Structure formats: C-alpha cells, structure tokens
Coordinates of C-alpha atoms in Angstrom, one line a residue:
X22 CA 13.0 10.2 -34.2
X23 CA 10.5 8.1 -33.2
X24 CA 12.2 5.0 -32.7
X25 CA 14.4 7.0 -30.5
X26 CA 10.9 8.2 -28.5
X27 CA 9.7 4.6 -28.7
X28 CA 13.0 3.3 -27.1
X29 CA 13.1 5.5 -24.1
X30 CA 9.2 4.7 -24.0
X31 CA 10.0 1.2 -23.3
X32 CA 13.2 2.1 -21.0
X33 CA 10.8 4.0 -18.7
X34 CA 8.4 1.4 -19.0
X35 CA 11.3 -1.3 -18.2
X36 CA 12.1 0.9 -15.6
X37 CA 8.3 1.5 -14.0
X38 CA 8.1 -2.7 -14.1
X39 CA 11.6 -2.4 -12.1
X40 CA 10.1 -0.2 -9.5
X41 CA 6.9 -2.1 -9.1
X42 CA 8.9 -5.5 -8.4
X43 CA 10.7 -3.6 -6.2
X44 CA 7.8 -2.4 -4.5
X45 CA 6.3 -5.9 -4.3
X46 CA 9.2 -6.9 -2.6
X47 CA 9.0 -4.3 0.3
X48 CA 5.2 -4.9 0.2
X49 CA 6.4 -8.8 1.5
X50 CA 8.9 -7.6 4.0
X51 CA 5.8 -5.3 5.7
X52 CA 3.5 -7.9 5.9
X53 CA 6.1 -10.6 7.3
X54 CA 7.3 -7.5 9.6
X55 CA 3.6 -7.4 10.6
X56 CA 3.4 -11.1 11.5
X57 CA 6.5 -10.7 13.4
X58 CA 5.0 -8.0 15.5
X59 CA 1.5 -10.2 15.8
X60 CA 3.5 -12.9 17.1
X61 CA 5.3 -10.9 19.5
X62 CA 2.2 -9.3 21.3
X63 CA 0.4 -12.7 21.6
X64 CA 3.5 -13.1 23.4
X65 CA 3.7 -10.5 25.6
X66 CA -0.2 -11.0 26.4
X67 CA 0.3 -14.6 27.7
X68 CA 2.8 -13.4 29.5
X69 CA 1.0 -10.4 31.2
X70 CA -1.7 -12.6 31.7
X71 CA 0.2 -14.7 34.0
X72 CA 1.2 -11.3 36.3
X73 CA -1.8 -9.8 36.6
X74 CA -0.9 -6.6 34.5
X75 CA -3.6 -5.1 32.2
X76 CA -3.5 -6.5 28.7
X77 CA -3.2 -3.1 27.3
X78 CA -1.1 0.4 27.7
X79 CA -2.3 2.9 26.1
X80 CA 0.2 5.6 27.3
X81 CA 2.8 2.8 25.8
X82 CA 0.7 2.5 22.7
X83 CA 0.4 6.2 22.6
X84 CA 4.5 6.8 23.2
X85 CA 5.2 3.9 20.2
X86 CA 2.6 6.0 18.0
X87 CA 4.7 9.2 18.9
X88 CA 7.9 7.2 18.2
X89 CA 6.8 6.5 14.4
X90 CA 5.9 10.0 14.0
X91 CA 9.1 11.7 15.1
X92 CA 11.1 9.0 12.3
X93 CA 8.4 9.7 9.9
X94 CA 9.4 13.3 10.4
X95 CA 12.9 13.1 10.4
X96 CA 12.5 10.6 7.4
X97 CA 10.3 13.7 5.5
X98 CA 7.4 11.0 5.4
X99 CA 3.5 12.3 6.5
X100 CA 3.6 11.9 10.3
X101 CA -0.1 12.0 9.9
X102 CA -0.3 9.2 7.7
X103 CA 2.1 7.0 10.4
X104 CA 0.6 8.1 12.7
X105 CA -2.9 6.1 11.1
X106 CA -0.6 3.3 10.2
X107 CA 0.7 2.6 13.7
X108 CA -2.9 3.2 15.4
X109 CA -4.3 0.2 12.8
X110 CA -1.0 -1.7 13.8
X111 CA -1.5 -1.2 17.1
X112 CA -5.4 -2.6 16.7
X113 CA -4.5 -6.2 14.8
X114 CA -2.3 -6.5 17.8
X115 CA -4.9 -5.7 20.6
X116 CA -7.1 -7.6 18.8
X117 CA -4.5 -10.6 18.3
X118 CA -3.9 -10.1 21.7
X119 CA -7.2 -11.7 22.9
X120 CA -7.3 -14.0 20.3
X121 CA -9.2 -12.5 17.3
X122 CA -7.8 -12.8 13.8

C-alpha cells in the first residue's frame, strides 16, 4: 500500500514539475509578447510625432482595455484582473513611448 501511495506521490509531483515548465514557457512567450507590443508603440509614437497627433488616446486606450475584458469574459477569466493587466500594459507603453524604460 504505500509504495502504491508513494508512486502516485511522485506521478503528481512529476506531473506538478510538468505544469510548472509549462508555465515557464508561457511566462516567456508573455514577456517577448510584451516587447513586441513596446516595440510597436515606440513605433507608432515616432510616427505620430511626425503628424502632429497627440502621443496618447485614451478613449483608444480605454476601448483596448474594454477589448481584453470582453475576451477575459468570454474566456471565464477575471475581467477585473485584465482589466489591471491591460492598464499596467498600457503604462510601460506610454512610458516607452517618451522614451523611459
């Protein structure tokens, strides 16, 4: 009997490690995801900058935030908790924007 506990003990230890690789792997794709979209709005602020247009939108930054929330909903994840997400999102790339880190 307890060989047969201490095996599935170590399958569903085997399988926590599996998860947690797992998880470090989406962890990557978020943060090169991230630089993608920090990239992308330093682009699209040297190119309003040349126009004239305000650096920022916040009825645009408002209707991506709603955006997220409506998938997070559909997707049964907190819309609350995307809805922080996407707001810090949105601030590391205002702030990339005008050239802070």
């Amino acid at each position: 009997m307890t060989s047969k506990i201490s095996q599935e003990l170590i399958e569903e230890c085997d399988l926590i490690r599996d998860r947690r690789i797992e998880i470090e792997g989406v962890d990557q794709a978020i943060v090169a995801l991230l630089q993608q979209r920090v990239r992308l709005a330093r682009e699209v602020g040297r190119l309003k900058s040349g126009t004239g247009l305000p650096l920022f939108d916040p009825a645009r930054e408002a209707a991506v935030v709603r955006r997220a929330a409506a998938q997070a909903r559909d997707d049964g994840i907190s819309e609350d908790g995307i809805r922080q997400i996407f707001w810090q999102v949105i601030g590391l790339c205002r702030r990339a924007q005008v050239g802070e880190s």
